[in-house]
XYZ file of C-alpha atoms in Angstrom:
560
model
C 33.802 114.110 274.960
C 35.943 112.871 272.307
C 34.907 110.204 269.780
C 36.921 108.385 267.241
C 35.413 106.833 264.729
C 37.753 104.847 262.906
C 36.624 104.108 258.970
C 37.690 101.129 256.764
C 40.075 100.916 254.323
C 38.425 101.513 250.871
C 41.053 101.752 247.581
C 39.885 105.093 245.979
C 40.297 104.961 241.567
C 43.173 106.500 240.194
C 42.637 109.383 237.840
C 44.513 108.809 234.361
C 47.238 111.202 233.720
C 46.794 111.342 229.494
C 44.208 112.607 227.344
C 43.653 108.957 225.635
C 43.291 107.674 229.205
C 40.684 110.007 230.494
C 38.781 109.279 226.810
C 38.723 105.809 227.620
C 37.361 106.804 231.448
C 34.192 108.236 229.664
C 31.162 106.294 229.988
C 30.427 104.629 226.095
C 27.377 106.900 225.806
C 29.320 109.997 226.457
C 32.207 109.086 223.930
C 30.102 108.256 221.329
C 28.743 111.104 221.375
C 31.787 113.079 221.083
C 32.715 110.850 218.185
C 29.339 111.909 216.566
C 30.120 115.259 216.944
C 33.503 115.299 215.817
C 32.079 113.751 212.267
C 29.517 116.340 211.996
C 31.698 118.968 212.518
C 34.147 117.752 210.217
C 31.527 117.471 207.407
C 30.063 120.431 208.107
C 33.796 122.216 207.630
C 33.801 120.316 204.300
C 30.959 120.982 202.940
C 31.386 124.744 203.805
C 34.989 124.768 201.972
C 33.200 123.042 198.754
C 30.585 125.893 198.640
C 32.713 128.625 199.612
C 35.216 127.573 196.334
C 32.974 126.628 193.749
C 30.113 129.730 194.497
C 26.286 129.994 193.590
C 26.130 128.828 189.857
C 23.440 129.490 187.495
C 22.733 128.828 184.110
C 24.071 131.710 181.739
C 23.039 129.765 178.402
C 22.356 126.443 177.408
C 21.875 124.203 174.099
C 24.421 126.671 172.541
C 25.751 125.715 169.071
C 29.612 124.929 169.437
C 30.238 128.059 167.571
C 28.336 130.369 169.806
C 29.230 128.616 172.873
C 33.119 129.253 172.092
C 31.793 132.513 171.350
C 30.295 133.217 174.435
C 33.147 131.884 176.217
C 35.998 133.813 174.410
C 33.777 136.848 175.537
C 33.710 135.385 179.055
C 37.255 135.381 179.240
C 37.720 138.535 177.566
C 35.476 140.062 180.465
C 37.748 137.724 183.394
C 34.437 136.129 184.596
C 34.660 132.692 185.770
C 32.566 130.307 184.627
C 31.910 126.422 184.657
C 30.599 123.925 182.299
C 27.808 121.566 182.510
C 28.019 117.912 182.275
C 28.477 117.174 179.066
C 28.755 120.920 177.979
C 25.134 121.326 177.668
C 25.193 124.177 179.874
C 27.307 127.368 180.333
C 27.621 128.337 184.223
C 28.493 131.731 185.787
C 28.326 133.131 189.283
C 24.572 133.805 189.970
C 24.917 137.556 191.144
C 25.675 138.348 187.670
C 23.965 135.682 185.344
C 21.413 139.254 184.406
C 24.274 141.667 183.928
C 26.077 139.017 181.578
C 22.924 138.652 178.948
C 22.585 141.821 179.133
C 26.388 142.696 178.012
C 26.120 139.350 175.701
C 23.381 140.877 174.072
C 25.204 144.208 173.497
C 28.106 142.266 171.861
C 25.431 140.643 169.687
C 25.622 136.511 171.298
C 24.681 134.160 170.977
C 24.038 134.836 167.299
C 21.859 131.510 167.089
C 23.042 128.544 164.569
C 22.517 128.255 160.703
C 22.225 125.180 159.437
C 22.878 125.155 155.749
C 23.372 121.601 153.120
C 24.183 119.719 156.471
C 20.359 119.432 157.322
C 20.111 116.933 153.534
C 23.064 114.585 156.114
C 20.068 113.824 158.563
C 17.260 112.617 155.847
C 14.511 110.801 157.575
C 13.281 107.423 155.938
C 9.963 108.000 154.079
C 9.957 111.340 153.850
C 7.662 112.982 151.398
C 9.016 114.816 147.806
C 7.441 118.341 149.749
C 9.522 117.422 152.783
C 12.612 116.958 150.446
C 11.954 120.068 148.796
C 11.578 121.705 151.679
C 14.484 120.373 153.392
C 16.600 121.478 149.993
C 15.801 124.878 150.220
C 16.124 125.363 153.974
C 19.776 124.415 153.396
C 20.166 126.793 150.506
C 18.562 129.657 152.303
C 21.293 128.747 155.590
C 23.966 128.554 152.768
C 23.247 131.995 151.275
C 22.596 133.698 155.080
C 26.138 132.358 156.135
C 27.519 133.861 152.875
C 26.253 137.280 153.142
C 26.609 137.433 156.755
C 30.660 137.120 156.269
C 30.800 140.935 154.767
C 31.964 143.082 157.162
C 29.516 145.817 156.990
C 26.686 142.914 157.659
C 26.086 142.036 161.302
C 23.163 139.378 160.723
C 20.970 138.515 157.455
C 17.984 136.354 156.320
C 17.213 135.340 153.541
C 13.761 133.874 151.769
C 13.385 132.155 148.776
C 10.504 131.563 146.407
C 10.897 128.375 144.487
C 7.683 127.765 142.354
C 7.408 123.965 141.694
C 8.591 123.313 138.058
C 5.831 121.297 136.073
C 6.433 120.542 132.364
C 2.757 120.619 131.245
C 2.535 124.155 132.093
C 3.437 126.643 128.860
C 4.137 128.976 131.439
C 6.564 128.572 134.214
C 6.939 130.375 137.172
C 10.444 132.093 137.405
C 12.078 131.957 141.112
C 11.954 135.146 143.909
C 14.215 136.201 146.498
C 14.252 138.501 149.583
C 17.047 139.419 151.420
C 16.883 141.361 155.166
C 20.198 142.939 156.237
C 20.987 143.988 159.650
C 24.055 146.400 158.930
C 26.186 147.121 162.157
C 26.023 150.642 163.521
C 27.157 153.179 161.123
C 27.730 151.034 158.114
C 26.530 151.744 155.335
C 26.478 149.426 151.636
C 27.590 151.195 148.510
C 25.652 150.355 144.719
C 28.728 147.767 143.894
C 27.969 145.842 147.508
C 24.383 145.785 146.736
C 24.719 144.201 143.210
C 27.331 141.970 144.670
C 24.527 140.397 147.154
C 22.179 140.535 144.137
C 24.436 138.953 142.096
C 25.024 135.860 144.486
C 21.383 135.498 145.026
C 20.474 135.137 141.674
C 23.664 133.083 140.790
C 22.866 130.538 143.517
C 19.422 129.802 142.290
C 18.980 127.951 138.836
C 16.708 130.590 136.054
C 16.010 133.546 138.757
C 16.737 137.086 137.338
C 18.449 139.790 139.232
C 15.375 141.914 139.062
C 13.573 139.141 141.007
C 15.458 139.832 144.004
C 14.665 142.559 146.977
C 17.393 143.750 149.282
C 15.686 145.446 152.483
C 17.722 147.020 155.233
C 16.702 146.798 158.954
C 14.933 149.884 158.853
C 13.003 148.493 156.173
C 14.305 150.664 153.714
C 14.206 148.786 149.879
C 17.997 149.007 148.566
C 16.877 147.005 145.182
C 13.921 146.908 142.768
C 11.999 149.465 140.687
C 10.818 151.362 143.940
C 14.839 152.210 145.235
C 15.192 153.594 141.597
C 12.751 155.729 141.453
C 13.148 157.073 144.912
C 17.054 157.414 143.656
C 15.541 159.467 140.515
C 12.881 161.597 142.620
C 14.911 162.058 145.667
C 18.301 161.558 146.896
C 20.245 158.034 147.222
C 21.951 156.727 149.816
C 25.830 157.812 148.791
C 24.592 161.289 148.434
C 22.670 161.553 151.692
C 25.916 160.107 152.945
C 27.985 163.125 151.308
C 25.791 165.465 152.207
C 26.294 164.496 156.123
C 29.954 164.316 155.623
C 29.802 167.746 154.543
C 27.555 169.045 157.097
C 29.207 167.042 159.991
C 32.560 168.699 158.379
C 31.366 172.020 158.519
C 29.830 171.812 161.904
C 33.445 170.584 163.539
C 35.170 173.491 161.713
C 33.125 175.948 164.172
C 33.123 173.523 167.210
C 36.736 173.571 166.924
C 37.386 177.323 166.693
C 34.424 178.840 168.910
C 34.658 176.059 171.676
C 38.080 177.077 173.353
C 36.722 180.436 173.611
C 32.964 179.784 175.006
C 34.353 176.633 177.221
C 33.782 172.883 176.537
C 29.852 171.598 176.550
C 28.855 175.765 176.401
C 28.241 176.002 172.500
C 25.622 173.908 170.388
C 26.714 174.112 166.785
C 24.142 172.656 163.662
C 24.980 173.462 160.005
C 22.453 172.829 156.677
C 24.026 172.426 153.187
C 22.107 172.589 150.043
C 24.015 170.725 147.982
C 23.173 170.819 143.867
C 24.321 167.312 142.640
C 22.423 168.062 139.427
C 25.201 167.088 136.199
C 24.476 170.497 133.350
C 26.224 169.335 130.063
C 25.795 172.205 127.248
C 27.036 172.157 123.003
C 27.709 175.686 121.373
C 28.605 176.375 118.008
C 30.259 179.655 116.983
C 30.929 180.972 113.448
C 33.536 183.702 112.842
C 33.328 186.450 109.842
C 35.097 186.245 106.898
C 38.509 188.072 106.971
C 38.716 189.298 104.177
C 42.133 187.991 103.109
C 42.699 185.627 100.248
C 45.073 184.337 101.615
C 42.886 183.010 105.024
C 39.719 181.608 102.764
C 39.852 177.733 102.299
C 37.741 176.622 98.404
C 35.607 173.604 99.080
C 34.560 173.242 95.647
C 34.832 175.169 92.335
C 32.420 174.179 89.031
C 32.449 175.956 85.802
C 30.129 175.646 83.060
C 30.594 177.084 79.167
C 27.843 176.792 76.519
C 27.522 178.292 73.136
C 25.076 178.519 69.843
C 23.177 180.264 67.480
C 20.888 180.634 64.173
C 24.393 180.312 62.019
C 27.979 178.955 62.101
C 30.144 180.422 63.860
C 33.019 181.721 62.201
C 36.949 182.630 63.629
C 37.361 186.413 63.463
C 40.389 188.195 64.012
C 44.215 188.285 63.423
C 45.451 184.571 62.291
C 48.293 183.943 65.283
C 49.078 182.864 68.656
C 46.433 184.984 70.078
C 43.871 184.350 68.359
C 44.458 180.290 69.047
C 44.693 180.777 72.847
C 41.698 179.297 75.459
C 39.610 182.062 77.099
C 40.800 183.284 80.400
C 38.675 182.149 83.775
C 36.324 183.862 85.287
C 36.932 185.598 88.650
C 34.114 186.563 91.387
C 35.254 188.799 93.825
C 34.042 188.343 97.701
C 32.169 191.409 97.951
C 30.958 193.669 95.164
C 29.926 193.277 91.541
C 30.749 189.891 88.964
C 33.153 191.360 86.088
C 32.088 190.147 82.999
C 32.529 186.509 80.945
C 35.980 187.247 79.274
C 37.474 184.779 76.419
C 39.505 184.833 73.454
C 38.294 187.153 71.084
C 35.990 185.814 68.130
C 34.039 186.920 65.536
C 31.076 186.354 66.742
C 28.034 188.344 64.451
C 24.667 189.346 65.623
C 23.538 186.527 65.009
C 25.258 183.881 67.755
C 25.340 183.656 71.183
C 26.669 181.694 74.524
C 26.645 181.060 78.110
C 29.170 180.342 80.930
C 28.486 180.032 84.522
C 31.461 179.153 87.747
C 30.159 178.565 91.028
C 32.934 178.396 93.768
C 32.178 176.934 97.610
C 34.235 178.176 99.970
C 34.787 176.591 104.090
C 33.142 178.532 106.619
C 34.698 178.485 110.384
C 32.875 177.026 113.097
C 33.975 176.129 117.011
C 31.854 173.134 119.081
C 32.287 173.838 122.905
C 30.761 171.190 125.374
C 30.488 172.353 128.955
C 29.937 169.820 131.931
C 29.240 171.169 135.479
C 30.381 168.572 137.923
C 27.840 167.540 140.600
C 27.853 167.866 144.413
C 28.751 171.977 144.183
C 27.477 173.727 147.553
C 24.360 175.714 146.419
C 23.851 177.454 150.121
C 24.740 177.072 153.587
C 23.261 177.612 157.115
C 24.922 177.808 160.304
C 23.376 178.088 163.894
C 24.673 178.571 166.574
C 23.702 178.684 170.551
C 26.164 179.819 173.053
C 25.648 179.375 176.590
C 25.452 182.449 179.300
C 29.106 182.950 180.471
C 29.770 181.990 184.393
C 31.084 184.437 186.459
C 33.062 183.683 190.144
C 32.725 186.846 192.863
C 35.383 187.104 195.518
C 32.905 185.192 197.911
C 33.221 181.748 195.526
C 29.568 182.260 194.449
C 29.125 181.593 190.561
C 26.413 183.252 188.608
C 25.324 183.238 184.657
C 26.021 186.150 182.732
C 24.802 186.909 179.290
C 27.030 187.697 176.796
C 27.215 191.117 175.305
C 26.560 192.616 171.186
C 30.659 192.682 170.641
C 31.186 189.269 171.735
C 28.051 187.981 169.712
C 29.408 189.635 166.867
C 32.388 188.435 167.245
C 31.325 184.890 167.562
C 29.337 185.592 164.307
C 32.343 186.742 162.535
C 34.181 183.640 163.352
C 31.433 181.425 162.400
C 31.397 183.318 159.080
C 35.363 182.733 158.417
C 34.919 178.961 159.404
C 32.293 177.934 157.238
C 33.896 180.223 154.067
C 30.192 182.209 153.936
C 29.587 183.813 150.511
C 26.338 186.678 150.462
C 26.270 185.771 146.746
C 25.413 182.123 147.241
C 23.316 183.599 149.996
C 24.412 182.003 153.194
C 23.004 182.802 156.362
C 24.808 182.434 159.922
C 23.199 182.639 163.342
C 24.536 183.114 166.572
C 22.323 183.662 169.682
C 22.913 183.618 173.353
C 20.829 181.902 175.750
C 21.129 179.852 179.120
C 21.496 176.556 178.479
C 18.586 174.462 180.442
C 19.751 171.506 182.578
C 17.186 169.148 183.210
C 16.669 167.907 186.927
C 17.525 163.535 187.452
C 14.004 162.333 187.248
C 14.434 160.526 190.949
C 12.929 156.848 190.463
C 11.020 155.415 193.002
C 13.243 152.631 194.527
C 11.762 149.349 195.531
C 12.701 149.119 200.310
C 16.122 147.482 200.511
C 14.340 144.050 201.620
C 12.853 143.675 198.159
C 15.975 144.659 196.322
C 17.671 142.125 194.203
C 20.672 142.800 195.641
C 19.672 141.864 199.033
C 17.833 138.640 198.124
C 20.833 137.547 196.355
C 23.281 138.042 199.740
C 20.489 136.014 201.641
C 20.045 133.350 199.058
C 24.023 133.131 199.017
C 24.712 133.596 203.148
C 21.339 130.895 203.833
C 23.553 127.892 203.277
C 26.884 129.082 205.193
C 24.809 130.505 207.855
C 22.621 126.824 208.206
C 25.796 125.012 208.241
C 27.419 126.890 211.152
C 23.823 127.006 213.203
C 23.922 122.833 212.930
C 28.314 123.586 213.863
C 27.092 125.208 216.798
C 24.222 123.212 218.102
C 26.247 119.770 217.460
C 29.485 121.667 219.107
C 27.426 122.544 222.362
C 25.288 119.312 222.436
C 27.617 116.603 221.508
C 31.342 117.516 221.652
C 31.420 120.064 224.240
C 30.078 117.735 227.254
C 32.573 115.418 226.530
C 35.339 117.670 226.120
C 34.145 119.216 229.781
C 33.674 115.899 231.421
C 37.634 114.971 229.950
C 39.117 117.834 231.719
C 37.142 118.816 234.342
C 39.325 118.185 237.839
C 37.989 115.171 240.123
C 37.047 115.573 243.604
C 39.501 115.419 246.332
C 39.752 112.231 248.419
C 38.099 112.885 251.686
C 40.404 110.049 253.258
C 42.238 108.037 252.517
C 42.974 103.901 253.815
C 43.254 103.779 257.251
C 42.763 106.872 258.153
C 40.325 108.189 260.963
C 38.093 110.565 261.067
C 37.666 112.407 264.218
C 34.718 113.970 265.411
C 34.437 116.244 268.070
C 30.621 116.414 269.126
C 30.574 117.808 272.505
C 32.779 121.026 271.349
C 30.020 123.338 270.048
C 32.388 125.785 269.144
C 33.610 123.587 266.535
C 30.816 124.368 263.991
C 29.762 127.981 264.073
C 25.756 128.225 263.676
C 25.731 130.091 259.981
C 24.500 133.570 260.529
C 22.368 134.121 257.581
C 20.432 130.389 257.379
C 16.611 130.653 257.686
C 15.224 128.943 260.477
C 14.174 125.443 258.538
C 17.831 124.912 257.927
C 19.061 125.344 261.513
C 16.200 123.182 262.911
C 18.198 120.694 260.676
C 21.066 121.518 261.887
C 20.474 120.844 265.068
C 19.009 117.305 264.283
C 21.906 116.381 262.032
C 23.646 117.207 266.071
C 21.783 115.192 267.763
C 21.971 112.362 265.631
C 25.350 112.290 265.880
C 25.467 112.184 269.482
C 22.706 109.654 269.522
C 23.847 107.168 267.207
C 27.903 108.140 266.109
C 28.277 105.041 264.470
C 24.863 105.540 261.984
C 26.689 108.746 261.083
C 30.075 107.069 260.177
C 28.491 104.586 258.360
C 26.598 107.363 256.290
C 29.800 109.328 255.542
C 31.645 105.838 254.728
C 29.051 106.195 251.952
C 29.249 109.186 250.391
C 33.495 108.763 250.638
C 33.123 105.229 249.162
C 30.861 105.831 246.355
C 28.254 103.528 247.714
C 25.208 103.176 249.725
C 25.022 103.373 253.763
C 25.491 100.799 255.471
């Protein structure tokens, strides 16, 4: 039996063809929720691009004077490490993985070196200050004046400086004279001479109305007095610093002589070379005086002085004797003394002289005597003695099979070695040097293996999480509002819509007596065919009820 059932004419909606069009289609719950997440998505991608180009900053220093900040900065770009400023440039930023590693290199290059505030601290007096706070003030700014002042030689790396001003008080007889300490902090392997010493003396004292050079200490930073009585006498007893200085130089000079003629043969890092100088910087200064013999010669002897002396008497006159004439009127000759042997006799004119007179005469002659002044000086800083040692390492040895081994070295190449160190050094056995040369295997000292924090405690690791927390957050709240708000909306915008089931005035046929027309489903349980068979006999019971019910669910609507 056939049955028709013919179904009204119901205008089906029309599904829009653009992307705008189906937007509008959406319910208003449904597209304001996509509009929701669209905004969240779009901070979120903002807010990740901020972070991801301006980094993790921390604090690398802050409060810096503005000569230590441009300091620190000049070093910072020196380095190419990016860094930021604060507001205001209270504060210098740099990424926060290496905020630790940067002091640590900032202190190595000696910043920030801290500020020194000299005469500019009188610019910010306080009203009603005391005369102690004035005083105070006053020499705070002389002390910051000196520091700066010293700290500009080159061989200083920082200073301080104290003073010691007594308060002047005219009703005292005796005043108190000022004091002055000084503590240098040389950089590495510089060294002050005497001249550099009394220079910073010098300024000290100069700087400071009626305080005496003496009254001013110079320390080093190993505490080491470069001033006062104490440096002298330690210069007097012992040795001073520019000799201790020589003496290294020598020693350093000797030990690079052998390092540089031993270590091509033994291999680089296999020889251990040490050299002690004795070195006499003691200054000998000696007078002689030497006379020479007399030669003999007239002709070579010099007369100082010459003095003759005549004298004559006696109980009566004396009376001229002889023959009247030209001889007899003539002086008496002068006396000779010879050099060596006997004194001739007092000769003179000839006179008459009786028994009865008598006379004297005496000549006394002086005569240069040679003489030769030597001075001898010894310079100081001669080489009294030397001693070398020396340590060679075992020699390594390769066999065919690529194994390496130590191997001692043998008597000829020890002696050798010896003889070379001997040429290198210049060794003398009369100034009794002494050289050493010994073989032995040089120890090598197993990497003491630190225990390591586990990886989750490292700071390495807590860094990466502190730095990946914030991206990671952002694209867990991406990824929740993606799949909760904007995804929904997106699906419901292009998901297909149902096909029409009919369309207007069409009929739907529906063949109830055919059984063959709906196959019995083979697997359904037996609930689901029991309603099966209802649904059939509803339909043949009441065909309209079941047209009306289909109108329904094609329409939209309820059943009528």
């Amino acid at each position: 039996m056939d049955n028709a059932v013919s179904l009204p004419t119901h205008a089906a909606p029309a599904v829009p063809a653009t992307f705008a069009g189906r937007i509008q289609a959406l319910p208003l719950r449904s597209r304001l929720s996509a509009l929701i997440g669209v905004a969240a998505l779009a901070g979120i991608v903002y807010a990740m691009t901020a972070w991801s180009s301006h980094g993790d900053y921390k604090v690398l220093y802050a409060n810096l004077a503005d000569k230590d900040g441009g300091a620190v900065i000049a070093q910072l770009s020196q380095m190419n490490v990016p860094y930021r400023m604060a507001e205001g440039g209270a504060a210098i930023l740099v990424p926060a993985a290496q905020v630790h590693d940067l002091r640590l290199k900032m202190a190595t290059a000696g910043l920030p070196k801290g500020a020194i505030s000299g005469f500019e601290l009188m610019d910010s007096a306080r009203f009603g200050q005391t005369q102690f706070q004035e005083r105070l003030t006053f020499q705070r700014g002389l002390e910051g004046e000196l520091t700066r002042s010293i700290g500009s030689l080159a061989a200083v790396q920082a200073a301080r400086v104290h003073l010691a001003l007594p308060n002047q008080n005219g009703f005292f007889r005796e005043q108190q004279k000022p004091s002055a300490s000084v503590l240098l902090t040389l950089h590495p392997g510089r060294s002050l001479d005497r001249a550099q010493i009394a220079g910073i003396v010098h300024l000290v004292s100069s700087s400071v109305p009626e305080m005496s050079p003496k009254a001013v200490s110079i320390l080093d930073q190993s505490g080491a007095l470069l001033t006062g009585s104490e440096a002298s006498a330690g210069a007097g007893a012992g040795l001073d610093a520019q000799q201790l200085q020589y003496v290294s130089q020598i020693e350093a000079g000797y030990t690079k002589r052998i390092l540089e003629l031993v270590e091509p043969i033994v291999g680089h890092d296999n020889l251990r070379a040490s050299v002690t100088a004795d070195i006499d910087f003691s200054q000998t200064e000696a007078t002689s005086e030497e006379f020479k013999p007399n030669q003999g010669a007239d002709a070579s002897i010099s007369i100082r002085s010459q003095q003759t002396t005549e004298q004559g008497g006696g109980a009566g006159a004396t009376l001229a004797s002889g023959i009247p004439g030209a001889a007899s009127n003539q002086p008496p000759i002068a006396a000779t003394a010879p050099l060596t042997g006997a004194s001739q006799p007092l000769q003179g004119a000839p006179t008459g002289i009786g028994a009865g007179s008598g006379g004297r005469r005496e000549a006394v002659t002086n005569y240069e005597v040679d003489k030769t002044v030597r001075v001898t000086k010894s310079a100081s800083g001669n080489v009294r003695r030397l001693n070398a040692a020396v340590v060679v390492n075992n020699r390594s040895v390769t066999d065919a099979k690529g194994k390496t081994t130590q191997v001692p070295l043998g008597a000829e190449e020890i002696e050798k070695l010896t003889a070379l160190v001997r040429e290198s050094i210049g060794f003398s056995k009369e100034r009794g040097d002494s050289v050493k040369v010994i073989n032995a295997p040089f120890k090598v000292d197993p990497v003491a293996s630190h225990e390591t924090a586990p990886f989750w405690k490292g700071f390495e690791l807590i860094d990466v999480i502190r730095a990946a927390a914030l991206p990671l957050g952002l694209a867990i709240v991406a990824v929740l509002v993606f799949f909760g708000l904007v995804r929904p909306a997106v699906k419901s915008t292009f998901s297909a819509r149902p096909a029409q089931l009919g369309r207007a005035g069409t009929r739907i046929d529906a063949v109830v007596d055919d059984e063959g027309s709906y196959p019995p489903p083979q697997l359904a349980a037996p609930g689901y065919l029991r309603q099966i068979e209802g649904a059939k006999a509803l339909a043949k019971e009441n065909p309209a009820a079941v047209a009306g019910i289909v109108r329904g669910w094609v329409g939209g609507g309820e059943a009528a």
